[in-house]
Coordinates of C-alpha atoms in Angstrom, one line a residue:
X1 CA 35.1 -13.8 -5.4
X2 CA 36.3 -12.7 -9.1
X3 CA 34.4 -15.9 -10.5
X4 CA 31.2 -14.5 -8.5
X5 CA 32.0 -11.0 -10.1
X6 CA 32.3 -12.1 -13.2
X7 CA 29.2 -14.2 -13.2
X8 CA 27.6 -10.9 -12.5
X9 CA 28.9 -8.6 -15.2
X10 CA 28.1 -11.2 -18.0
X11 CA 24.5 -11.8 -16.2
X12 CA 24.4 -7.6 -16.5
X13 CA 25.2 -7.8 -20.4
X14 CA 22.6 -10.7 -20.8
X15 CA 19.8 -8.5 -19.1
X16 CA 21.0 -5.3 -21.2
X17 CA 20.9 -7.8 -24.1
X18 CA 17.1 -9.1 -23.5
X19 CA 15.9 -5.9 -23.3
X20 CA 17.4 -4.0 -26.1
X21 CA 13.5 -4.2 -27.6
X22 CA 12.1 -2.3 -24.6
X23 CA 11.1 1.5 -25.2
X24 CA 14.6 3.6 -25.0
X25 CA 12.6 6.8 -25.2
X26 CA 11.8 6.2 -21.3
X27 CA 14.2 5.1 -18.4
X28 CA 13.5 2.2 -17.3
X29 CA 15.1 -0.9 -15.3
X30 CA 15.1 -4.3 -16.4
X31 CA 15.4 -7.7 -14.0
X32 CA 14.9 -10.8 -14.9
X33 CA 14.0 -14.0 -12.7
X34 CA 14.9 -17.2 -13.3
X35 CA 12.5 -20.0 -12.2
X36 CA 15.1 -23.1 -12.8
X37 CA 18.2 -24.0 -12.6
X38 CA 18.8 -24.0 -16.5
X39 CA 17.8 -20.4 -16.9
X40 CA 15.0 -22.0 -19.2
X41 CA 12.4 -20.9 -17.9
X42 CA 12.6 -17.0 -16.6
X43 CA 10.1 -14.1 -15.8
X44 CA 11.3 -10.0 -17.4
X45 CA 9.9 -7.5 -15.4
X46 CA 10.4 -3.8 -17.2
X47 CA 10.3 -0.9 -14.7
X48 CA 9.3 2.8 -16.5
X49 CA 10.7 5.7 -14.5
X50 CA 9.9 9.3 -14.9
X51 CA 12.7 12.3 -14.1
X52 CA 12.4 11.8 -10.4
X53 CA 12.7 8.4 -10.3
X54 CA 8.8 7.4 -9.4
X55 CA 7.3 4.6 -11.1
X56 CA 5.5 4.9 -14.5
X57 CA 4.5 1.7 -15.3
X58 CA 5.6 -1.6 -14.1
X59 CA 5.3 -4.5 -17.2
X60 CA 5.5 -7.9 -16.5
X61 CA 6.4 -9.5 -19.7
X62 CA 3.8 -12.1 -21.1
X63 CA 3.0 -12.2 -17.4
X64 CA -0.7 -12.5 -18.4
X65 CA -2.4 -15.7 -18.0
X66 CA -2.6 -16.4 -21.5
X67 CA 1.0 -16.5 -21.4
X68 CA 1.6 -14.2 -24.7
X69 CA 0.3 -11.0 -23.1
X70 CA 2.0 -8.7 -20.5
X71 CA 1.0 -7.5 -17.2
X72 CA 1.0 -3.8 -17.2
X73 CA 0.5 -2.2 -13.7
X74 CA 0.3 1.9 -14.3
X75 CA 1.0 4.5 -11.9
X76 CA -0.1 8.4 -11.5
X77 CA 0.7 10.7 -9.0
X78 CA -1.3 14.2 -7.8
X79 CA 0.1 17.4 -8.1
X80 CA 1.8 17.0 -4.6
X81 CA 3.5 14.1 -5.8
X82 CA 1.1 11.9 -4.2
X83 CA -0.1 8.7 -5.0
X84 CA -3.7 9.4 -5.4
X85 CA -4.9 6.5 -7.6
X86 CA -3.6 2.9 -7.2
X87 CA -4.9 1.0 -10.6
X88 CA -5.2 -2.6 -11.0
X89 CA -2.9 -4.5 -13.5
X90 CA -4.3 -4.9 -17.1
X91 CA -3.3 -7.3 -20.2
X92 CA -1.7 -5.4 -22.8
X93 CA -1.5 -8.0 -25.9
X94 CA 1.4 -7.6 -28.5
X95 CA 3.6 -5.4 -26.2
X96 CA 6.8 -6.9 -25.9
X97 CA 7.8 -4.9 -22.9
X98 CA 7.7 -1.5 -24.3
X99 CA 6.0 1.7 -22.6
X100 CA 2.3 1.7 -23.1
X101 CA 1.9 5.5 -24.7
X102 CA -1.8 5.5 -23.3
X103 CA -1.7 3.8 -20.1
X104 CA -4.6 5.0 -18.5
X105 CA -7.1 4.8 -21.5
X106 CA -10.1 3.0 -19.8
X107 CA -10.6 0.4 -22.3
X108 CA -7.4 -1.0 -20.9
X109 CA -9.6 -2.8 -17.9
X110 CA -12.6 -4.2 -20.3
X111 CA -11.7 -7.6 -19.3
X112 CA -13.1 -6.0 -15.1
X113 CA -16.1 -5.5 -17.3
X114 CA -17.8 -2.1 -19.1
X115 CA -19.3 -0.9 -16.4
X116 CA -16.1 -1.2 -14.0
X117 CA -13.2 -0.2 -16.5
X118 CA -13.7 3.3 -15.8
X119 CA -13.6 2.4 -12.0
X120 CA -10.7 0.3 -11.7
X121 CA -8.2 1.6 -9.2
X122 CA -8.6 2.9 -5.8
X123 CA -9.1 6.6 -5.1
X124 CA -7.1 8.2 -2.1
X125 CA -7.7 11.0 -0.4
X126 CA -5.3 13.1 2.1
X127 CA -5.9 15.8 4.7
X128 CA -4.4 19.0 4.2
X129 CA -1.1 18.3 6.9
X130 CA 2.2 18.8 6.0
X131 CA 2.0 14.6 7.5
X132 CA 0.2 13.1 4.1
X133 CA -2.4 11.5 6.2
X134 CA -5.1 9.2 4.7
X135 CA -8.5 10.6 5.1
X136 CA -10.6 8.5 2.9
X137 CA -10.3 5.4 0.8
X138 CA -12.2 4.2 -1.9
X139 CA -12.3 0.8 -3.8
X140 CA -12.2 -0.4 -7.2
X141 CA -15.4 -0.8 -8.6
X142 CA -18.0 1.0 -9.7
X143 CA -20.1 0.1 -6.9
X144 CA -18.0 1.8 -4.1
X145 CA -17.8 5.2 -6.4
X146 CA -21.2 5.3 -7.7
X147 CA -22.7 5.0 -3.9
X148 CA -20.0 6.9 -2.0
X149 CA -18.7 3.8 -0.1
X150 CA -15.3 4.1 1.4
X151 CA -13.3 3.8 4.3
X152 CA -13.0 6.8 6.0
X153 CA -10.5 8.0 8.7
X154 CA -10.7 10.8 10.8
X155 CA -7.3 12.2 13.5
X156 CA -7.6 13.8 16.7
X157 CA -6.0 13.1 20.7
X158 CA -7.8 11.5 23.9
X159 CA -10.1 13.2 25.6
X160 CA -9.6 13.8 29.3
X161 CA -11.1 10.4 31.4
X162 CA -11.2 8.6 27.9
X163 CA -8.4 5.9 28.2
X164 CA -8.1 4.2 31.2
X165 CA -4.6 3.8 32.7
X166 CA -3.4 0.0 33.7
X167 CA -0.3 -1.4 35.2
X168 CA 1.0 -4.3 36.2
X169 CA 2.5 -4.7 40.4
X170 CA 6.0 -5.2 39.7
X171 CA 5.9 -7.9 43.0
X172 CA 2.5 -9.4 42.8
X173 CA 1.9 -9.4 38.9
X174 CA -1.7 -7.7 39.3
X175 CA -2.6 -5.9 36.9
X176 CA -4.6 -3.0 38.0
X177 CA -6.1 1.0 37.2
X178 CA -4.0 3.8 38.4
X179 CA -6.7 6.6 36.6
X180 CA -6.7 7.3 33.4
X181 CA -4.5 8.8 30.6
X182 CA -4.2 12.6 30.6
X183 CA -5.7 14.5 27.9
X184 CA -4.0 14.5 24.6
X185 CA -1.3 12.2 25.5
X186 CA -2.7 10.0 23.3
X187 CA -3.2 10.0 19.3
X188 CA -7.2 8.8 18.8
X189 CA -8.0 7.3 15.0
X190 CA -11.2 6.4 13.9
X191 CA -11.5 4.5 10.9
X192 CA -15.1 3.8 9.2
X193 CA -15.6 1.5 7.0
X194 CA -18.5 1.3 3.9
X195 CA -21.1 -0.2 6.2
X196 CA -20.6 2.3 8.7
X197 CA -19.1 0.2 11.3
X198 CA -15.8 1.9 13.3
X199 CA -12.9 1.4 14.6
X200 CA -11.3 3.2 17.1
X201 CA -7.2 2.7 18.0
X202 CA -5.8 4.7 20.7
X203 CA -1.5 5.0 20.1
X204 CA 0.8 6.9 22.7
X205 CA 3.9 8.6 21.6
X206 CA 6.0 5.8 20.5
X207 CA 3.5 4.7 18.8
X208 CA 2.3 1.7 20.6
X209 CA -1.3 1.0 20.4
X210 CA -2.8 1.2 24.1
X211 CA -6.6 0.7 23.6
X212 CA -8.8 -0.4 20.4
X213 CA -12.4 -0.4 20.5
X214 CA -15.3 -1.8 17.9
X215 CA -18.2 0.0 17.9
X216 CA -21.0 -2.2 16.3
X217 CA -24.2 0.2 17.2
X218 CA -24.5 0.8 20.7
X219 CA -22.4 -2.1 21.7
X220 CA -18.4 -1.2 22.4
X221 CA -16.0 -3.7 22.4
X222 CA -12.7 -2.5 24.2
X223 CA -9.3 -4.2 24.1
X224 CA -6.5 -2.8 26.0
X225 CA -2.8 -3.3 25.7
X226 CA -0.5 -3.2 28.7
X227 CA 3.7 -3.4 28.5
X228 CA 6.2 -4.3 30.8
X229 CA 9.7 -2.8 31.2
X230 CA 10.6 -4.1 28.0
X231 CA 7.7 -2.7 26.2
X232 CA 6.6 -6.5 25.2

């Protein structure tokens, strides 16, 4: 046990030692992964926090496919503290691990191409609850912004002869109606994607999913779930 101890203390120094380069000005936590036996060959990975301990930026270092560059991923957050934009990683050449001071310039993502740099990262949008509920997703790319395309999701309860109600004879094994769900007993999503086709799921209060349905025009596809005792 004190050999194992000891192996990690002088493991700690080593890690504080590697990244004595990194950016001091920022908090940030440093791990390193070692891919061999040797501890030849190794990946850093540099985490930036800000004062409430959220994610800045996350840099991989010379994580890049060219092998010299790292692999910054940034993070924002909304002025709830939400994550409204997820961005996709970029190559940051001659970085070293430190805190990239303009993270979310949009010539950062040239290599996605011109026209998608200044699209790259996913835009997500909440409803107004107290319950941070996703309303609407968009993609990167400046084809899903420029044409409105996103997945959208919309919250409400069962309607009164919506869901039907099954069971199972606890002597025969049958499986069999016994009418249907009462009226908001049941949490009704509906989730449209960017070609307009939706998805409905159907959860009860312990957040099993009871009934899905794929609506493809006028066609319904409907999939129901019934549990034993054991709620398997």
């Amino acid at each position: 046990m004190k050999r194992n101890i000891l192996t990690m203390l002088l493991l700690s120094v080593c890690l504080l030692a590697a990244g004595q380069g990194y950016d001091t000005l920022h908090s940030y936590v440093s791990k390193r992964i070692y891919l061999n036996e040797e501890g030849t060959k190794y990946i850093d990975n540099v985490t930036y926090l800000d004062g409430f301990g959220r994610k800045l930026q996350e840099v991989q270092v010379k994580g890049s496919p060219d092998g010299t560059s790292d692999l910054v991923q940034p993070y924002s957050y909304g002025k709830l503290g939400r994550t409204e934009r997820t961005y996709l990683p970029y190559a940051k050449a001659n970085n070293n691990g430190t805190f990239v001071n303009d993270p979310l310039n949009t010539s950062h993502w040239n290599a996605y191409g011109t026209a998608d740099a200044a699209y790259a990262f996913t835009k997500t949008e909440y409803d107004n609850s107290p319950l941070n509920r996703v309303i609407r997703q968009t993609g990167p790319g400046a084809a899903w912004h420029t044409a409105a395309k996103a997945v959208s999701t919309t919250h409400s309860m069962n309607s009164a002869n919506e869901v039907r109600l099954y069971r199972v004879n606890g002597t025969s094994g049958v499986l069999y109606q016994d009418g249907h769900y009462r009226a908001g007993s049941l949490e009704k999503v509906i989730t449209t994607d960017e070609d307009g086709h939706t998805t409905e799921t159907f959860t009860d209060n312990q957040g099993k999913t009871i009934l899905t349905v794929t609506v493809n025009g006028n066609e319904r596809l409907e999939t129901y779930y019934v549990y034993d005792d054991r709620e398997l």
